[in-house]
CSV table of C-alpha atoms in Angstrom, one decimal:
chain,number,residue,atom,x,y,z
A,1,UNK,CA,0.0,0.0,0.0
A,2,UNK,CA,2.6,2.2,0.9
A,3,UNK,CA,4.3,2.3,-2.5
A,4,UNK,CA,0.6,3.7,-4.0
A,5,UNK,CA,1.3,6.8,-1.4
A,6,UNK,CA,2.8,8.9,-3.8
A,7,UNK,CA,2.0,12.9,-3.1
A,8,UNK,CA,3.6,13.5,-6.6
A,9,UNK,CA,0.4,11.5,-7.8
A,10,UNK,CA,-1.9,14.5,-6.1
A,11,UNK,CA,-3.7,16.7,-8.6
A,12,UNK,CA,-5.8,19.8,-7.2
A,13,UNK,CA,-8.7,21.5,-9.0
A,14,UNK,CA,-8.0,24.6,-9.1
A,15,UNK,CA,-10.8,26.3,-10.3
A,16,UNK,CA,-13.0,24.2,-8.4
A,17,UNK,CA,-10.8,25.9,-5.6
A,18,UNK,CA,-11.7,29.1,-7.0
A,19,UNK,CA,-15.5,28.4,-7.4
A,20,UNK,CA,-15.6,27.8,-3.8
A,21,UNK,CA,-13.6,30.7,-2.4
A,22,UNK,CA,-15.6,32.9,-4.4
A,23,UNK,CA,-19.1,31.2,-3.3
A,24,UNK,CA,-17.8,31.8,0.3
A,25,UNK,CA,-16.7,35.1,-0.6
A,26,UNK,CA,-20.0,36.0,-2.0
A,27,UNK,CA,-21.8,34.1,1.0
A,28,UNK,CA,-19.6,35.9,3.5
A,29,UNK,CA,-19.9,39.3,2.3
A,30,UNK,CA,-24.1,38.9,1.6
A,31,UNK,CA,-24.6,37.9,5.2
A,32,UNK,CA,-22.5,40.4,6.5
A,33,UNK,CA,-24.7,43.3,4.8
A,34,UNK,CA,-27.3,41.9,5.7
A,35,UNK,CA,-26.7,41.6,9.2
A,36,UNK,CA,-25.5,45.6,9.3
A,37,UNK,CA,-28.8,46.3,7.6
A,38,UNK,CA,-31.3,44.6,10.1
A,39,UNK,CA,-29.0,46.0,13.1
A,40,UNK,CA,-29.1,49.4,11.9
A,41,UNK,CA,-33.1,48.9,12.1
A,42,UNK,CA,-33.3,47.5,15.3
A,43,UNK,CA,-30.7,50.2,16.4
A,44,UNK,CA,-33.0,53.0,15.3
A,45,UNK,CA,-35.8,51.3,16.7
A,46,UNK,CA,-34.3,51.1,19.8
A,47,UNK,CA,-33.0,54.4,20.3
A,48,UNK,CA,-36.7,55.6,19.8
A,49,UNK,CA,-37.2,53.6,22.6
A,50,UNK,CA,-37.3,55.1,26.4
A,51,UNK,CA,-36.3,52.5,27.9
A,52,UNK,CA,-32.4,51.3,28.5
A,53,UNK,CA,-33.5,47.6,28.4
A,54,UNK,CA,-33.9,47.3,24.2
A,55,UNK,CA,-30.4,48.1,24.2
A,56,UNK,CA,-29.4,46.3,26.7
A,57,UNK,CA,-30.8,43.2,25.2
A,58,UNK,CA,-29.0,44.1,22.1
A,59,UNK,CA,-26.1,44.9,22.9
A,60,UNK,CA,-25.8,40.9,24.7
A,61,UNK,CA,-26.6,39.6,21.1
A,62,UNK,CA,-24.7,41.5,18.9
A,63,UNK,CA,-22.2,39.0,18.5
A,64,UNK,CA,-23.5,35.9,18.4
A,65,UNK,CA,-26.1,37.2,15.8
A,66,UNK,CA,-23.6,38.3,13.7
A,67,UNK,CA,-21.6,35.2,13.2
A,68,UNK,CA,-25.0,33.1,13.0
A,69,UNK,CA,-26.1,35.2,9.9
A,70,UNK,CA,-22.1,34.8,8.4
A,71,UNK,CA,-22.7,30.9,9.4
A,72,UNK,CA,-26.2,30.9,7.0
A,73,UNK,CA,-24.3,32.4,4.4
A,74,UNK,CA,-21.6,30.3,4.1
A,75,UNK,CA,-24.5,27.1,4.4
A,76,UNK,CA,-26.3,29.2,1.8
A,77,UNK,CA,-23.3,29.7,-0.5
A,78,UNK,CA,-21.9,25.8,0.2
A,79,UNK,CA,-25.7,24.2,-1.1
A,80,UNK,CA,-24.9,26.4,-4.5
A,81,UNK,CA,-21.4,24.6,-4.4
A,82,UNK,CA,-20.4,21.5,-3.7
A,83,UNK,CA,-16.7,21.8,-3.2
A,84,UNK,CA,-17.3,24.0,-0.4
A,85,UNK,CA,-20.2,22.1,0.8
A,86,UNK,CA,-18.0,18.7,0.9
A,87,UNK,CA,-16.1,21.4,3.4
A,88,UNK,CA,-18.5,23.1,5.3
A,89,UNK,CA,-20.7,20.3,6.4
A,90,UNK,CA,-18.9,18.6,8.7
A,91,UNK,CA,-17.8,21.9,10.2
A,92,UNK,CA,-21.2,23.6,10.4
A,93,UNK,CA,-22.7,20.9,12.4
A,94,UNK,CA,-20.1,21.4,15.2
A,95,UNK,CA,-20.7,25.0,14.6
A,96,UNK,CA,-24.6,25.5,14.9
A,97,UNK,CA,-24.8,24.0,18.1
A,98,UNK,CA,-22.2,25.9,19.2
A,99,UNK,CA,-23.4,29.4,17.9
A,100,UNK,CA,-27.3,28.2,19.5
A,101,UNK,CA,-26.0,28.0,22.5
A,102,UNK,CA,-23.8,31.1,22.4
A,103,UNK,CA,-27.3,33.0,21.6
A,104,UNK,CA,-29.0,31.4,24.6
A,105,UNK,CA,-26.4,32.0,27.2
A,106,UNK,CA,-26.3,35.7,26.1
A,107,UNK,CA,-30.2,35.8,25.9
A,108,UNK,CA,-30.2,34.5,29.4
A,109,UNK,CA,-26.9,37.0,30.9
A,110,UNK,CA,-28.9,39.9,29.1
A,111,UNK,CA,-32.7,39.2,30.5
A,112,UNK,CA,-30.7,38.9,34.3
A,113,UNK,CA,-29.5,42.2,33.4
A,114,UNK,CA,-32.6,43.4,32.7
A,115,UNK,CA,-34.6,41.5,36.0
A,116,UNK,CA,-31.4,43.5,38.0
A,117,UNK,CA,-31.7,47.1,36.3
A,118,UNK,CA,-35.4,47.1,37.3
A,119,UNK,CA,-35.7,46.0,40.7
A,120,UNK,CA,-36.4,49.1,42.7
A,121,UNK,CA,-33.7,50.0,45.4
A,122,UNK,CA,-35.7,52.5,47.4
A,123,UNK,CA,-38.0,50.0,48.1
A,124,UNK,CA,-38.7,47.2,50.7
A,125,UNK,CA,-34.5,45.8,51.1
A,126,UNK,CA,-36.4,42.6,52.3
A,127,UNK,CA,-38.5,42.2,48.9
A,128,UNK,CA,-34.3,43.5,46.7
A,129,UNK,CA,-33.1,40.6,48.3
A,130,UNK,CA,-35.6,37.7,47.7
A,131,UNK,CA,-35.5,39.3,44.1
A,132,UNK,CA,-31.9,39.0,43.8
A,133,UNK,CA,-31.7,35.9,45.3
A,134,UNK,CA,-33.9,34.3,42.9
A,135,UNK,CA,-32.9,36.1,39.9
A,136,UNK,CA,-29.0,35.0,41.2
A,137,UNK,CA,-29.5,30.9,41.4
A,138,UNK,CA,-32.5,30.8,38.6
A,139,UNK,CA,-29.9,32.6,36.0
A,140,UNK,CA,-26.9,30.2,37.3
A,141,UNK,CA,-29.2,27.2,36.3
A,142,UNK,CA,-30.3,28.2,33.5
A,143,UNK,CA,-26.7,28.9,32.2
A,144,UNK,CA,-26.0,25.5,33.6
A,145,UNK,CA,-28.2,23.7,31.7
A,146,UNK,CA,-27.4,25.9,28.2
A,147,UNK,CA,-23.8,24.3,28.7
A,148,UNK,CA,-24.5,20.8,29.4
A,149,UNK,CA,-26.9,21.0,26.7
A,150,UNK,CA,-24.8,22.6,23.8
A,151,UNK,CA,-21.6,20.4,25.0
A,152,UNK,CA,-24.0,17.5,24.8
A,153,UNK,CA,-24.7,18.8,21.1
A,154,UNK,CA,-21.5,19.7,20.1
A,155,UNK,CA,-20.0,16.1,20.8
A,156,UNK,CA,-22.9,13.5,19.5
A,157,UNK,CA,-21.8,15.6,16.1
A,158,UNK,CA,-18.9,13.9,16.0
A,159,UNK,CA,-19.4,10.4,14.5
A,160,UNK,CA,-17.5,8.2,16.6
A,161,UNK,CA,-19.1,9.9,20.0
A,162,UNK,CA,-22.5,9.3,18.1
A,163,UNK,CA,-21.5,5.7,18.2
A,164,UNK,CA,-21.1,5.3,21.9
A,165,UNK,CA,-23.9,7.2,22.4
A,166,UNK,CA,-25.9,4.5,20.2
A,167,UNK,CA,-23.7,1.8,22.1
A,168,UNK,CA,-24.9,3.0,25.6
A,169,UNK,CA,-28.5,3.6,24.8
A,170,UNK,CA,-28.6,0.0,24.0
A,171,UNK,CA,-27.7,-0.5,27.5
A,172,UNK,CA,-29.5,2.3,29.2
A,173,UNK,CA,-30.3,0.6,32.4
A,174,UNK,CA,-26.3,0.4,33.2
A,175,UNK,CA,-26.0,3.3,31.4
A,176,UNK,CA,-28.4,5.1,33.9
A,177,UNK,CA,-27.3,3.8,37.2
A,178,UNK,CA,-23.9,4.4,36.0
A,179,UNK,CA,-24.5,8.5,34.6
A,180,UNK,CA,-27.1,8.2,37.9
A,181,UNK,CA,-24.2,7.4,40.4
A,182,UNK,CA,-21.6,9.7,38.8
A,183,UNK,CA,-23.7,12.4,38.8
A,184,UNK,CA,-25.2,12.1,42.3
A,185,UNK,CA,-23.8,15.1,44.1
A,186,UNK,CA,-23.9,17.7,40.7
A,187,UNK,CA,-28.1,16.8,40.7
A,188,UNK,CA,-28.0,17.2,44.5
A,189,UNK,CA,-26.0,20.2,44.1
A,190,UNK,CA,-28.2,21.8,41.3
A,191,UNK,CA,-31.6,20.4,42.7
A,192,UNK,CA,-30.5,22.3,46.2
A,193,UNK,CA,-29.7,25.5,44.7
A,194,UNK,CA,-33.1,25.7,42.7
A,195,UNK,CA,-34.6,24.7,46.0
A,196,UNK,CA,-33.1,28.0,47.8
A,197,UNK,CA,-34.6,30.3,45.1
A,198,UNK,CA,-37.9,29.0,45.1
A,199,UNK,CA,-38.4,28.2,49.0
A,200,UNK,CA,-36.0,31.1,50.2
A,201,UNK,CA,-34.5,30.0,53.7
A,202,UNK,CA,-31.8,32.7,52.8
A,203,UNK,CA,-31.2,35.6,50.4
A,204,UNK,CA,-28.5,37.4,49.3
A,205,UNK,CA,-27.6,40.2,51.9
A,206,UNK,CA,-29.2,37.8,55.1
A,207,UNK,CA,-28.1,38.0,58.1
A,208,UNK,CA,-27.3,34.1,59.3
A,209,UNK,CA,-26.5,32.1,62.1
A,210,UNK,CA,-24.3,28.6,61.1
A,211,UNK,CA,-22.3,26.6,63.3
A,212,UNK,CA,-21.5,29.0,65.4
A,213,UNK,CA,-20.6,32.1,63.3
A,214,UNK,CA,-22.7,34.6,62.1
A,215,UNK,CA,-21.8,37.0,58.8
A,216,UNK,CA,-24.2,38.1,55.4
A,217,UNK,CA,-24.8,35.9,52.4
A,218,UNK,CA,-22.5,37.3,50.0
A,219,UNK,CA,-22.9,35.0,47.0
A,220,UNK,CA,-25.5,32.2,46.3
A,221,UNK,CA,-24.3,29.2,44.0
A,222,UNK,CA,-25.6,26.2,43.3
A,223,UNK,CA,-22.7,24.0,45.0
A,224,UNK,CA,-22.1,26.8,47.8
A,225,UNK,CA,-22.9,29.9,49.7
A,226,UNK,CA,-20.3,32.2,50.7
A,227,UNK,CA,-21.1,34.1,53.9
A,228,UNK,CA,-18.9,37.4,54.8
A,229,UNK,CA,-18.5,37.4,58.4
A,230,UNK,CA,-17.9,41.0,60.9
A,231,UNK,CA,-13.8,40.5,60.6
A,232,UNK,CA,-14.2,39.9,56.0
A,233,UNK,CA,-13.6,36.3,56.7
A,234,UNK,CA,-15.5,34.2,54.1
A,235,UNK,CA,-17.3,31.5,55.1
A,236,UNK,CA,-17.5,28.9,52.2
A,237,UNK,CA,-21.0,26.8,53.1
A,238,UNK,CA,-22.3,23.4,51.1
A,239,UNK,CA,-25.4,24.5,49.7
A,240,UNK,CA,-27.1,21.4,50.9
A,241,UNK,CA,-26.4,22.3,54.4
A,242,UNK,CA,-28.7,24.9,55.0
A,243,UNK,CA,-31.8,22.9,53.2
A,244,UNK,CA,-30.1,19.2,55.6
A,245,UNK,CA,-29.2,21.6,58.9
A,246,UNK,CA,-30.9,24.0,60.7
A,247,UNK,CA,-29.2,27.5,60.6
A,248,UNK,CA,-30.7,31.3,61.4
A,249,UNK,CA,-31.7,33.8,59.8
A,250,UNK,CA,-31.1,37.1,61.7
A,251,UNK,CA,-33.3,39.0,58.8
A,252,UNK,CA,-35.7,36.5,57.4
A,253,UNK,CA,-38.8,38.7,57.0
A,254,UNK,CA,-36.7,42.1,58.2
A,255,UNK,CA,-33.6,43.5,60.2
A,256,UNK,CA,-35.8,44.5,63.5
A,257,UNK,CA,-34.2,42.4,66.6
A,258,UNK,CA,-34.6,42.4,69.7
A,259,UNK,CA,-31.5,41.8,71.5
A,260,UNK,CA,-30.5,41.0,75.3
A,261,UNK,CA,-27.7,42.7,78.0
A,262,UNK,CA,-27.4,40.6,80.8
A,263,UNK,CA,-25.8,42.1,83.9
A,264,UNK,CA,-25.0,39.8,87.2
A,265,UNK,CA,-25.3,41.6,90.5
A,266,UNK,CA,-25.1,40.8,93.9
A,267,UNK,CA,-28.6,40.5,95.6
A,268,UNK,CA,-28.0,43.5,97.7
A,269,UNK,CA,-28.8,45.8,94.3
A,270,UNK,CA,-31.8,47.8,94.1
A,271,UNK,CA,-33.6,47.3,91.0
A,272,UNK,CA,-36.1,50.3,90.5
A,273,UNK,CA,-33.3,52.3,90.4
A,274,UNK,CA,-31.3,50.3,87.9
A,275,UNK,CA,-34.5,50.0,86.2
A,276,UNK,CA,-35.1,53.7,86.0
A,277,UNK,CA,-31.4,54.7,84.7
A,278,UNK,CA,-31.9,51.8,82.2
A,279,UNK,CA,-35.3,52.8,80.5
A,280,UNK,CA,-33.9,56.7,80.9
A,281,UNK,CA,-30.6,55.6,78.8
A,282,UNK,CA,-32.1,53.7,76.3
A,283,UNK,CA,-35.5,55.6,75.0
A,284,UNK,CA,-33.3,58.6,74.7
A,285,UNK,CA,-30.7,56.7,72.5
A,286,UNK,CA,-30.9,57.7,68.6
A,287,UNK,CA,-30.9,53.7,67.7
A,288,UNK,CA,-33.3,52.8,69.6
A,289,UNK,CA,-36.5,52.3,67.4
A,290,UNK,CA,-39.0,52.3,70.2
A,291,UNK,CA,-40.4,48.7,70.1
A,292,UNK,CA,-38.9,47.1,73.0
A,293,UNK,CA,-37.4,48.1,76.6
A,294,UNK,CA,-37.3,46.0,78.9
A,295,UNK,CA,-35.7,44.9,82.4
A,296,UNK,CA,-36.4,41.5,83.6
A,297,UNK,CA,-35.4,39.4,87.2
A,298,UNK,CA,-34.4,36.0,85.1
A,299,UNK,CA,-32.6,34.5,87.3
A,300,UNK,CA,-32.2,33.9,91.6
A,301,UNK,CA,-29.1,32.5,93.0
A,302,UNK,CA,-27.9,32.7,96.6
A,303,UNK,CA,-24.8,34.9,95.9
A,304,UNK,CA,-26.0,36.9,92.7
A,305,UNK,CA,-29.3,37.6,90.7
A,306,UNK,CA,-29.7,38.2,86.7
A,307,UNK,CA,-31.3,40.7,85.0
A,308,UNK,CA,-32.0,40.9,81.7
A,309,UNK,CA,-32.4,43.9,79.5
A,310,UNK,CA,-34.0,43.8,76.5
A,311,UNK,CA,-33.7,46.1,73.4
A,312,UNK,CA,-34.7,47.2,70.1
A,313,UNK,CA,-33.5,49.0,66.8
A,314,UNK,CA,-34.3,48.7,63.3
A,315,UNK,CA,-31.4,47.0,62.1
A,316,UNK,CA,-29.0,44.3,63.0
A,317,UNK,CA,-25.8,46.6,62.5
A,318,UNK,CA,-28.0,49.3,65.1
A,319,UNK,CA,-28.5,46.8,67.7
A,320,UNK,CA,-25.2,45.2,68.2
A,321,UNK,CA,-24.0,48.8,69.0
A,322,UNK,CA,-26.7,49.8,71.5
A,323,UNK,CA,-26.3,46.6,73.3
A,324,UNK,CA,-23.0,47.4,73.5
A,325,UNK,CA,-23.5,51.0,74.4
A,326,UNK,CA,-26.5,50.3,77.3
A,327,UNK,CA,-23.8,47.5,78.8
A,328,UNK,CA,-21.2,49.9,78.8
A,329,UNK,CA,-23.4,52.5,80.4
A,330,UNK,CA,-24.9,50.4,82.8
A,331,UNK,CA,-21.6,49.1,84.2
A,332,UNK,CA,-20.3,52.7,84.7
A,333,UNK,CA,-23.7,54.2,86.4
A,334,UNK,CA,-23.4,51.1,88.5
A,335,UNK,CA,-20.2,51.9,89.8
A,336,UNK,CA,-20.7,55.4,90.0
A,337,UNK,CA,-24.0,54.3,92.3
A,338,UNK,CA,-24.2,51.2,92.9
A,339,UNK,CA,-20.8,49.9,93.6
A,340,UNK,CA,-22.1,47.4,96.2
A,341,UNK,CA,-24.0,46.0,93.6
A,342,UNK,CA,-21.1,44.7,91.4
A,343,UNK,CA,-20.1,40.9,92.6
A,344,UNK,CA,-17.1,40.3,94.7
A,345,UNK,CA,-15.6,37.7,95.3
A,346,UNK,CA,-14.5,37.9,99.2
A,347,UNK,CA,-12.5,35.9,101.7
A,348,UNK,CA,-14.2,36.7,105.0
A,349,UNK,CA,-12.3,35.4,108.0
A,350,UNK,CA,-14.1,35.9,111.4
A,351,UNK,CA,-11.0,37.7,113.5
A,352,UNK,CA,-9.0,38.4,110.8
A,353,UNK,CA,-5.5,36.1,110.0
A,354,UNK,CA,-3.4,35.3,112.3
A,355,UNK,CA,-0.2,36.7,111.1
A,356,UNK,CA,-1.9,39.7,110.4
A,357,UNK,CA,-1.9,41.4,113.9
A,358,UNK,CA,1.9,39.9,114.4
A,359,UNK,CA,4.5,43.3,114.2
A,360,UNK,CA,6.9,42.8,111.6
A,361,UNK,CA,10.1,41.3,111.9
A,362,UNK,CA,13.2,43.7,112.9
């Protein structure tokens, strides 16, 4: 065979060369105009418009637009000639999926755009987040699935991946628990984020609870959640764990707490006086929103009681710093008042020590 191999023996058709580079030439150029032609109407159209959204949308699928109508032309120009069309064949049907898909993912990048320009930032922050939230993780699976889908495409157009794929649909019920087993934690993963956006247990900009350390849902994925704590660490958080677990959420419904100060006294304190200097502090304190002040007896014990104030403000941020302002103040009025009150912890020894009436030693 290999004395037949012989590129001497090769002969190219050159004008059938030529036929073909002018048929894509032609194809090329036709497709082109007429691509600047329709976008020069919809650009008109849309800059009659009053709205920012037309071009917005737009401007996403400029691109992939314009190489779709080049791609028609050159199918177009390769069904007039078949040179180019022995060619372009095998290459357009890795191409179209390929160019579908680009067109989706823009579509779906340029309508989340859209859902985010016109959500209303003066209004309920509650209502932004759940908004966000879902517009976040629905947008995330809907790219997903544009990938997996277009890949998928892309692939089975190559003939000897068609043939497995012919080979393992023959066997689909090994095929399935196989693919089924593989793909275990990617479903759970992508059937837990699409459960946050619809059921919301958290939003982006929530205020949560989660083993122990508290922070703001920063980002919402469909694998993980990234929670910024006070001190900008991030927290990196299995999405799954806050559908499996139980977590909390400091600003579910809104950001209005009410939050405790505990103070431990010695029994011998008076409370309407404590009480008084408390309720005085507080209602006159700019974050206090005027929902709830409170000073409660919680607790009894033979060498100290517990009281327990309780506070309100309108957001989280507002009261962390007036508990920490009314414990402050507290503390100081009590020993500027009080000073019995604050617990000691005494060694009382009936006669004193021993030693210590002895006169020191000369």
């Amino acid at each position: 065979m290999l004395e037949n191999f012989n590129p001497a023996n090769w002969s190219i058709d050159w004008n059938a060369v030529l036929m073909a580079s002018i048929a894509l030439s032609i194809g090329v150029i036709v497709a082109y105009l007429l691509y600047r032609v329709a976008f020069a109407i919809v650009d008109r159209l849309t800059r009659m418009s009053e709205t920012e959204v037309d071009e917005l949308i737009v401007g996403r699928i400029r691109s992939p637009i314009k190489w779709s109508f080049i791609a028609i032309g050159v199918t177009l120009a390769a069904q007039a000639n078949q040179e180019l069309g022995r060619f372009w064949e095998p290459l357009a049907q890795f191409l179209r999926p390929a160019l579908l898909g680009w067109i989706a993912f823009n579509l779906v990048k340029a309508f989340t755009a859209v859902l985010e320009l016109r959500m209303d930032a003066t209004g309920d922050p509650v209502a932004m987040r759940s908004k966000r939230t879902r517009i976040a993780v629905l947008s995330r699976a809907a790219t997903f699935a544009i990938i997996i889908i277009t890949v998928g495409l892309m692939l089975f157009s190559i003939p000897s991946v068609q043939a497995i794929g012919t080979t393992l649909l023959a066997s689909a019920g090994l095929a399935a628990l196989a693919v089924g087993a593989a793909a275990q934690p990617a479903l759970k993963s992508l059937i837990a984020g699409l459960q946050v956006a619809l059921t919301e247990p958290m939003r982006l900009g929530d205020m949560v609870r989660i083993d122990g350390e508290v922070g703001r849902v920063e980002e919402i994925h469909m694998s993980f959640v990234k929670v910024r704590t006070w001190d900008e660490r991030a927290l990196i958080v299995p999405t799954t764990r806050f559908l499996d677990d139980s977590f909390e959420n400091w600003s579910r419904r809104n950001e209005r707490l009410t939050g405790p100060v505990f103070l431990h006294l010695d029994p011998i304190a008076e409370i309407a006086p404590i009480r008084t200097e408390f309720e005085r502090f507080v209602t006159s304190h700019r974050l206090f929103d005027g929902r709830n002040c409170a000073m409660l007896m919680t607790e009894a014990y033979p060498e100290s009681i517990e009281l327990r104030l309780s506070i309100s403000a309108a957001t989280i941020g507002d009261l962390w710093n007036l508990r920490c302002e009314t414990r402050e103040h507290m503390i100081s009025w009590l020993q500027s008042n009080q000073s019995d009150a604050l617990i000691r912890h005494r060694l009382e020894l009936p006669g004193g020590h021993v030693k210590a009436g002895e006169a020191p030693a000369p």
